[in-house]
Structure formats: C-alpha cells, structure tokens
GROMACS .gro file of N, CA and C in nm:
model
  366
    1UNK      N    1   1.994   3.756  -1.987
    1UNK     CA    2   1.899   3.721  -2.090
    1UNK      C    3   1.759   3.767  -2.048
    2UNK      N    4   1.689   3.829  -2.138
    2UNK     CA    5   1.555   3.879  -2.110
    2UNK      C    6   1.453   3.766  -2.105
    3UNK      N    7   1.362   3.777  -2.009
    3UNK     CA    8   1.256   3.678  -1.990
    3UNK      C    9   1.122   3.740  -2.031
    4UNK      N   10   1.039   3.663  -2.100
    4UNK     CA   11   0.905   3.708  -2.133
    4UNK      C   12   0.818   3.700  -2.007
    5UNK      N   13   0.751   3.811  -1.975
    5UNK     CA   14   0.671   3.817  -1.853
    5UNK      C   15   0.522   3.806  -1.883
    6UNK      N   16   0.476   3.882  -1.982
    6UNK     CA   17   0.334   3.882  -2.016
    6UNK      C   18   0.315   3.951  -2.150
    7UNK      N   19   0.196   3.945  -2.202
    7UNK     CA   20   0.160   4.018  -2.323
    7UNK      C   21   0.126   4.161  -2.281
    8UNK      N   22   0.178   4.259  -2.352
    8UNK     CA   23   0.155   4.399  -2.314
    8UNK      C   24   0.006   4.433  -2.314
    9UNK      N   25  -0.073   4.366  -2.396
    9UNK     CA   26  -0.217   4.394  -2.401
    9UNK      C   27  -0.288   4.354  -2.272
   10UNK      N   28  -0.223   4.273  -2.187
   10UNK     CA   29  -0.284   4.233  -2.060
   10UNK      C   30  -0.263   4.338  -1.950
   11UNK      N   31  -0.182   4.440  -1.980
   11UNK     CA   32  -0.154   4.545  -1.882
   11UNK      C   33  -0.249   4.662  -1.900
   12UNK      N   34  -0.291   4.722  -1.790
   12UNK     CA   35  -0.375   4.841  -1.795
   12UNK      C   36  -0.285   4.963  -1.782
   13UNK      N   37  -0.304   5.058  -1.871
   13UNK     CA   38  -0.225   5.181  -1.867
   13UNK      C   39  -0.242   5.250  -1.733
   14UNK      N   40  -0.128   5.289  -1.673
   14UNK     CA   41  -0.129   5.361  -1.547
   14UNK      C   42  -0.137   5.274  -1.424
   15UNK      N   43  -0.132   5.141  -1.442
   15UNK     CA   44  -0.138   5.051  -1.327
   15UNK      C   45  -0.018   4.957  -1.329
   16UNK      N   46   0.013   4.904  -1.211
   16UNK     CA   47   0.123   4.808  -1.197
   16UNK      C   48   0.067   4.675  -1.148
   17UNK      N   49   0.133   4.567  -1.188
   17UNK     CA   50   0.097   4.432  -1.143
   17UNK      C   51   0.224   4.358  -1.106
   18UNK      N   52   0.211   4.261  -1.018
   18UNK     CA   53   0.325   4.180  -0.974
   18UNK      C   54   0.322   4.046  -1.047
   19UNK      N   55   0.440   4.008  -1.098
   19UNK     CA   56   0.458   3.880  -1.166
   19UNK      C   57   0.573   3.806  -1.099
   20UNK      N   58   0.574   3.676  -1.113
   20UNK     CA   59   0.686   3.594  -1.064
   20UNK      C   60   0.772   3.563  -1.186
   21UNK      N   61   0.897   3.607  -1.182
   21UNK     CA   62   0.990   3.588  -1.294
   21UNK      C   63   1.113   3.515  -1.240
   22UNK      N   64   1.133   3.393  -1.286
   22UNK     CA   65   1.247   3.311  -1.239
   22UNK      C   66   1.258   3.311  -1.087
   23UNK      N   67   1.146   3.296  -1.019
   23UNK     CA   68   1.147   3.286  -0.873
   23UNK      C   69   1.147   3.418  -0.799
   24UNK      N   70   1.149   3.532  -0.871
   24UNK     CA   71   1.149   3.663  -0.805
   24UNK      C   72   1.018   3.735  -0.834
   25UNK      N   73   0.968   3.805  -0.735
   25UNK     CA   74   0.852   3.891  -0.758
   25UNK      C   75   0.901   4.020  -0.822
   26UNK      N   76   0.838   4.056  -0.934
   26UNK     CA   77   0.874   4.176  -1.008
   26UNK      C   78   0.746   4.252  -1.041
   27UNK      N   79   0.744   4.380  -1.010
   27UNK     CA   80   0.630   4.464  -1.045
   27UNK      C   81   0.654   4.521  -1.184
   28UNK      N   82   0.549   4.523  -1.266
   28UNK     CA   83   0.555   4.579  -1.400
   28UNK      C   84   0.455   4.694  -1.406
   29UNK      N   85   0.504   4.811  -1.448
   29UNK     CA   86   0.418   4.928  -1.465
   29UNK      C   87   0.420   4.967  -1.613
   30UNK      N   88   0.301   4.995  -1.669
   30UNK     CA   89   0.288   5.034  -1.809
   30UNK      C   90   0.229   5.175  -1.813
   31UNK      N   91   0.303   5.269  -1.873
   31UNK     CA   92   0.255   5.408  -1.877
   31UNK      C   93   0.181   5.442  -2.006
   32UNK      N   94   0.156   5.341  -2.088
   32UNK     CA   95   0.090   5.363  -2.216
   32UNK      C   96   0.186   5.355  -2.333
   33UNK      N   97   0.314   5.377  -2.306
   33UNK     CA   98   0.419   5.367  -2.407
   33UNK      C   99   0.529   5.271  -2.364
   34UNK      N  100   0.579   5.291  -2.244
   34UNK     CA  101   0.692   5.214  -2.194
   34UNK      C  102   0.651   5.127  -2.075
   35UNK      N  103   0.734   5.025  -2.049
   35UNK     CA  104   0.715   4.942  -1.930
   35UNK      C  105   0.835   4.959  -1.839
   36UNK      N  106   0.810   4.949  -1.709
   36UNK     CA  107   0.913   4.960  -1.608
   36UNK      C  108   0.901   4.839  -1.517
   37UNK      N  109   1.014   4.781  -1.479
   37UNK     CA  110   1.016   4.664  -1.391
   37UNK      C  111   1.093   4.702  -1.265
   38UNK      N  112   1.037   4.665  -1.149
   38UNK     CA  113   1.098   4.705  -1.022
   38UNK      C  114   1.053   4.612  -0.911
   39UNK      N  115   1.123   4.620  -0.799
   39UNK     CA  116   1.084   4.544  -0.680
   39UNK      C  117   0.947   4.593  -0.634
   40UNK      N  118   0.854   4.503  -0.603
   40UNK     CA  119   0.721   4.548  -0.562
   40UNK      C  120   0.715   4.606  -0.421
   41UNK      N  121   0.822   4.594  -0.344
   41UNK     CA  122   0.821   4.642  -0.206
   41UNK      C  123   0.908   4.765  -0.188
   42UNK      N  124   0.854   4.865  -0.121
   42UNK     CA  125   0.928   4.986  -0.089
   42UNK      C  126   1.048   4.948  -0.001
   43UNK      N  127   1.167   5.001  -0.029
   43UNK     CA  128   1.284   4.968   0.053
   43UNK      C  129   1.277   5.027   0.193
   44UNK      N  130   1.186   5.118   0.218
   44UNK     CA  131   1.173   5.181   0.349
   44UNK      C  132   1.099   5.091   0.447
   45UNK      N  133   0.972   5.059   0.417
   45UNK     CA  134   0.891   4.980   0.511
   45UNK      C  135   0.824   4.861   0.442
   46UNK      N  136   0.871   4.829   0.322
   46UNK     CA  137   0.825   4.712   0.245
   46UNK      C  138   0.678   4.719   0.205
   47UNK      N  139   0.623   4.839   0.193
   47UNK     CA  140   0.486   4.855   0.146
   47UNK      C  141   0.476   4.808   0.001
   48UNK      N  142   0.358   4.764  -0.038
   48UNK     CA  143   0.333   4.718  -0.174
   48UNK      C  144   0.325   4.840  -0.266
   49UNK      N  145   0.429   4.861  -0.348
   49UNK     CA  146   0.435   4.979  -0.433
   49UNK      C  147   0.335   4.977  -0.548
   50UNK      N  148   0.278   4.862  -0.581
   50UNK     CA  149   0.177   4.860  -0.687
   50UNK      C  150   0.052   4.935  -0.643
   51UNK      N  151   0.038   4.961  -0.514
   51UNK     CA  152  -0.074   5.039  -0.460
   51UNK      C  153  -0.040   5.187  -0.452
   52UNK      N  154   0.082   5.222  -0.493
   52UNK     CA  155   0.127   5.361  -0.486
   52UNK      C  156   0.070   5.446  -0.598
   53UNK      N  157   0.117   5.570  -0.605
   53UNK     CA  158   0.076   5.664  -0.708
   53UNK      C  159   0.186   5.673  -0.812
   54UNK      N  160   0.149   5.659  -0.940
   54UNK     CA  161   0.246   5.662  -1.048
   54UNK      C  162   0.232   5.792  -1.126
   55UNK      N  163   0.348   5.852  -1.161
   55UNK     CA  164   0.353   5.971  -1.243
   55UNK      C  165   0.463   5.950  -1.346
   56UNK      N  166   0.423   5.920  -1.469
   56UNK     CA  167   0.514   5.890  -1.580
   56UNK      C  168   0.617   5.785  -1.540
   57UNK      N  169   0.737   5.826  -1.498
   57UNK     CA  170   0.841   5.727  -1.467
   57UNK      C  171   0.883   5.732  -1.320
   58UNK      N  172   0.785   5.758  -1.232
   58UNK     CA  173   0.813   5.760  -1.088
   58UNK      C  174   0.695   5.699  -1.013
   59UNK      N  175   0.725   5.646  -0.894
   59UNK     CA  176   0.621   5.591  -0.808
   59UNK      C  177   0.634   5.653  -0.669
   60UNK      N  178   0.519   5.681  -0.608
   60UNK     CA  179   0.513   5.735  -0.472
   60UNK      C  180   0.450   5.630  -0.382
   61UNK      N  181   0.522   5.590  -0.277
   61UNK     CA  182   0.472   5.491  -0.182
   61UNK      C  183   0.352   5.550  -0.107
   62UNK      N  184   0.247   5.473  -0.098
   62UNK     CA  185   0.124   5.520  -0.033
   62UNK      C  186   0.132   5.517   0.119
   63UNK      N  187   0.233   5.454   0.177
   63UNK     CA  188   0.244   5.451   0.323
   63UNK      C  189   0.308   5.578   0.379
   64UNK      N  190   0.423   5.616   0.326
   64UNK     CA  191   0.495   5.730   0.383
   64UNK      C  192   0.534   5.837   0.281
   65UNK      N  193   0.491   5.821   0.156
   65UNK     CA  194   0.514   5.924   0.056
   65UNK      C  195   0.651   5.923  -0.009
   66UNK      N  196   0.732   5.820   0.016
   66UNK     CA  197   0.863   5.816  -0.048
   66UNK      C  198   0.845   5.796  -0.197
   67UNK      N  199   0.924   5.872  -0.278
   67UNK     CA  200   0.914   5.865  -0.424
   67UNK      C  201   1.043   5.809  -0.483
   68UNK      N  202   1.026   5.730  -0.590
   68UNK     CA  203   1.140   5.666  -0.656
   68UNK      C  204   1.127   5.678  -0.807
   69UNK      N  205   1.241   5.699  -0.873
   69UNK     CA  206   1.247   5.696  -1.018
   69UNK      C  207   1.234   5.551  -1.063
   70UNK      N  208   1.150   5.526  -1.163
   70UNK     CA  209   1.139   5.391  -1.218
   70UNK      C  210   1.246   5.366  -1.325
   71UNK      N  211   1.319   5.471  -1.364
   71UNK     CA  212   1.428   5.458  -1.459
   71UNK      C  213   1.550   5.392  -1.394
   72UNK      N  214   1.588   5.444  -1.276
   72UNK     CA  215   1.712   5.396  -1.213
   72UNK      C  216   1.696   5.361  -1.064
   73UNK      N  217   1.577   5.376  -1.009
   73UNK     CA  218   1.552   5.340  -0.870
   73UNK      C  219   1.592   5.444  -0.767
   74UNK      N  220   1.649   5.554  -0.809
   74UNK     CA  221   1.695   5.657  -0.714
   74UNK      C  222   1.578   5.718  -0.639
   75UNK      N  223   1.600   5.742  -0.509
   75UNK     CA  224   1.499   5.811  -0.429
   75UNK      C  225   1.490   5.955  -0.474
   76UNK      N  226   1.369   6.005  -0.495
   76UNK     CA  227   1.350   6.142  -0.541
   76UNK      C  228   1.328   6.239  -0.425
   77UNK      N  229   1.287   6.188  -0.309
   77UNK     CA  230   1.272   6.273  -0.190
   77UNK      C  231   1.329   6.202  -0.067
   78UNK      N  232   1.425   6.112  -0.092
   78UNK     CA  233   1.489   6.034   0.014
   78UNK      C  234   1.621   5.979  -0.040
   79UNK      N  235   1.699   5.915   0.046
   79UNK     CA  236   1.829   5.861   0.005
   79UNK      C  237   1.825   5.712  -0.025
   80UNK      N  238   1.708   5.651  -0.021
   80UNK     CA  239   1.697   5.507  -0.047
   80UNK      C  240   1.698   5.480  -0.197
   81UNK      N  241   1.715   5.354  -0.233
   81UNK     CA  242   1.710   5.313  -0.373
   81UNK      C  243   1.616   5.196  -0.389
   82UNK      N  244   1.537   5.201  -0.494
   82UNK     CA  245   1.446   5.094  -0.530
   82UNK      C  246   1.513   5.004  -0.633
   83UNK      N  247   1.502   4.875  -0.616
   83UNK     CA  248   1.559   4.780  -0.712
   83UNK      C  249   1.478   4.787  -0.841
   84UNK      N  250   1.546   4.815  -0.954
   84UNK     CA  251   1.481   4.818  -1.085
   84UNK      C  252   1.550   4.720  -1.178
   85UNK      N  253   1.480   4.682  -1.284
   85UNK     CA  254   1.532   4.588  -1.384
   85UNK      C  255   1.508   4.645  -1.523
   86UNK      N  256   1.600   4.618  -1.618
   86UNK     CA  257   1.576   4.660  -1.756
   86UNK      C  258   1.450   4.591  -1.811
   87UNK      N  259   1.362   4.668  -1.874
   87UNK     CA  260   1.238   4.613  -1.929
   87UNK      C  261   1.212   4.675  -2.066
   88UNK      N  262   1.146   4.600  -2.152
   88UNK     CA  263   1.113   4.649  -2.286
   88UNK      C  264   0.992   4.573  -2.338
   89UNK      N  265   0.938   4.624  -2.450
   89UNK     CA  266   0.829   4.556  -2.519
   89UNK      C  267   0.886   4.507  -2.652
   90UNK      N  268   0.878   4.377  -2.674
   90UNK     CA  269   0.930   4.317  -2.797
   90UNK      C  270   0.821   4.230  -2.860
   91UNK      N  271   0.778   4.265  -2.979
   91UNK     CA  272   0.673   4.190  -3.049
   91UNK      C  273   0.550   4.168  -2.961
   92UNK      N  274   0.512   4.272  -2.887
   92UNK     CA  275   0.393   4.265  -2.803
   92UNK      C  276   0.412   4.198  -2.669
   93UNK      N  277   0.533   4.148  -2.642
   93UNK     CA  278   0.563   4.082  -2.515
   93UNK      C  279   0.645   4.174  -2.425
   94UNK      N  280   0.614   4.174  -2.297
   94UNK     CA  281   0.694   4.248  -2.199
   94UNK      C  282   0.813   4.161  -2.162
   95UNK      N  283   0.932   4.214  -2.182
   95UNK     CA  284   1.056   4.142  -2.154
   95UNK      C  285   1.129   4.209  -2.038
   96UNK      N  286   1.181   4.128  -1.945
   96UNK     CA  287   1.253   4.180  -1.829
   96UNK      C  288   1.384   4.105  -1.814
   97UNK      N  289   1.492   4.180  -1.787
   97UNK     CA  290   1.623   4.121  -1.760
   97UNK      C  291   1.648   4.126  -1.610
   98UNK      N  292   1.662   4.011  -1.548
   98UNK     CA  293   1.688   4.006  -1.404
   98UNK      C  294   1.838   4.013  -1.379
   99UNK      N  295   1.892   4.130  -1.403
   99UNK     CA  296   2.035   4.154  -1.383
   99UNK      C  297   2.052   4.251  -1.267
  100UNK      N  298   2.173   4.260  -1.218
  100UNK     CA  299   2.207   4.355  -1.111
  100UNK      C  300   2.286   4.469  -1.175
  101UNK      N  301   2.216   4.572  -1.230
  101UNK     CA  302   2.289   4.683  -1.291
  101UNK      C  303   2.383   4.749  -1.192
  102UNK      N  304   2.494   4.802  -1.243
  102UNK     CA  305   2.590   4.870  -1.157
  102UNK      C  306   2.524   4.986  -1.085
  103UNK      N  307   2.555   5.000  -0.958
  103UNK     CA  308   2.500   5.110  -0.880
  103UNK      C  309   2.366   5.078  -0.817
  104UNK      N  310   2.307   4.966  -0.854
  104UNK     CA  311   2.178   4.926  -0.797
  104UNK      C  312   2.200   4.852  -0.666
  105UNK      N  313   2.106   4.862  -0.574
  105UNK     CA  314   2.119   4.785  -0.450
  105UNK      C  315   2.111   4.636  -0.481
  106UNK      N  316   2.193   4.558  -0.416
  106UNK     CA  317   2.192   4.412  -0.435
  106UNK      C  318   2.073   4.354  -0.360
  107UNK      N  319   2.010   4.255  -0.421
  107UNK     CA  320   1.898   4.190  -0.353
  107UNK      C  321   1.954   4.095  -0.250
  108UNK      N  322   1.913   4.114  -0.127
  108UNK     CA  323   1.961   4.032  -0.017
  108UNK      C  324   1.891   3.898  -0.015
  109UNK      N  325   1.957   3.800   0.044
  109UNK     CA  326   1.898   3.667   0.063
  109UNK      C  327   1.765   3.681   0.136
  110UNK      N  328   1.660   3.620   0.082
  110UNK     CA  329   1.530   3.623   0.145
  110UNK      C  330   1.453   3.752   0.127
  111UNK      N  331   1.508   3.847   0.053
  111UNK     CA  332   1.444   3.977   0.035
  111UNK      C  333   1.322   3.968  -0.057
  112UNK      N  334   1.312   3.860  -0.132
  112UNK     CA  335   1.205   3.850  -0.231
  112UNK      C  336   1.072   3.806  -0.171
  113UNK      N  337   1.055   3.819  -0.044
  113UNK     CA  338   0.927   3.781   0.016
  113UNK      C  339   0.829   3.895  -0.006
  114UNK      N  340   0.759   3.891  -0.118
  114UNK     CA  341   0.664   3.995  -0.154
  114UNK      C  342   0.559   4.009  -0.046
  115UNK      N  343   0.536   4.133  -0.003
  115UNK     CA  344   0.437   4.159   0.100
  115UNK      C  345   0.315   4.224   0.036
  116UNK      N  346   0.204   4.151   0.027
  116UNK     CA  347   0.083   4.212  -0.028
  116UNK      C  348   0.029   4.317   0.068
  117UNK      N  349  -0.072   4.388   0.023
  117UNK     CA  350  -0.133   4.492   0.107
  117UNK      C  351  -0.187   4.430   0.236
  118UNK      N  352  -0.158   4.494   0.348
  118UNK     CA  353  -0.204   4.446   0.478
  118UNK      C  354  -0.331   4.522   0.516
  119UNK      N  355  -0.432   4.450   0.556
  119UNK     CA  356  -0.556   4.514   0.602
  119UNK      C  357  -0.564   4.494   0.753
  120UNK      N  358  -0.558   4.602   0.828
  120UNK     CA  359  -0.560   4.597   0.974
  120UNK      C  360  -0.703   4.595   1.024
  121UNK      N  361  -0.726   4.519   1.131
  121UNK     CA  362  -0.856   4.518   1.197
  121UNK      C  363  -0.845   4.601   1.323
  122UNK      N  364  -0.945   4.682   1.350
  122UNK     CA  365  -0.945   4.765   1.470
  122UNK      C  366  -1.005   4.690   1.586
   0.00000   0.00000   0.00000
C-alpha cells in the first residue's frame, strides 16, 4: 500500500530530501516531472546520497563516484545495487510503496540507520 510522504510542492526540482516513512528513512528526488524513492545511503560506504549529483534518473555518490539508476537501483559503473521503492505523484501528494521488488537487495536488520553527512575536523 502506498504511503503519502509529502506534498510535491514542498520539493525543490533537482534536489533530494530524506523522509521517515513507516519507520524507514527514504530519500525522495524530484526531477521536475517524476519522483524517485531510494535508500539515502550508498551501499558502498553508506555516504549520504542526497548530497550526490543527480542526472535525470541517476545519482552519483559524492564520496567515491559510484552511480546508480533511480529506476531500478542497478549500479551504472559498479556491481552494487541501491535499494529503490515505487514512487508516484497522486493529487499533488508524493506516494511511496515500501515493498521489496523482485531482484532488489533486501534491507538487512538495522540497515536503516541513516547516516547524515559527516564533517571531519583536522
């Protein structure tokens, strides 16, 4: 069942934000037409992907440059997979289904510990 996450008008085109949906952290990216829902942490080193670079339906991790399709989570320059969720806009609301689509990596116990951007001190 799809859950209402936010009003689409609250999203900035070309940016992603993290929301808590039924106890899970979910990143929402709005490209101006469509919305994409995905795990906010890179499967490689758990970097915050909302700080990455977005190009239409792909995200590039700002830590090591790994790229992922936001359509299906497939690594575009690596063999890893990003957890994605079905998302849509319905009557101005962003809707997300927290399902485990076939072929997607399963979310492990305790994996939902969202890691915000780390600022290192020298």
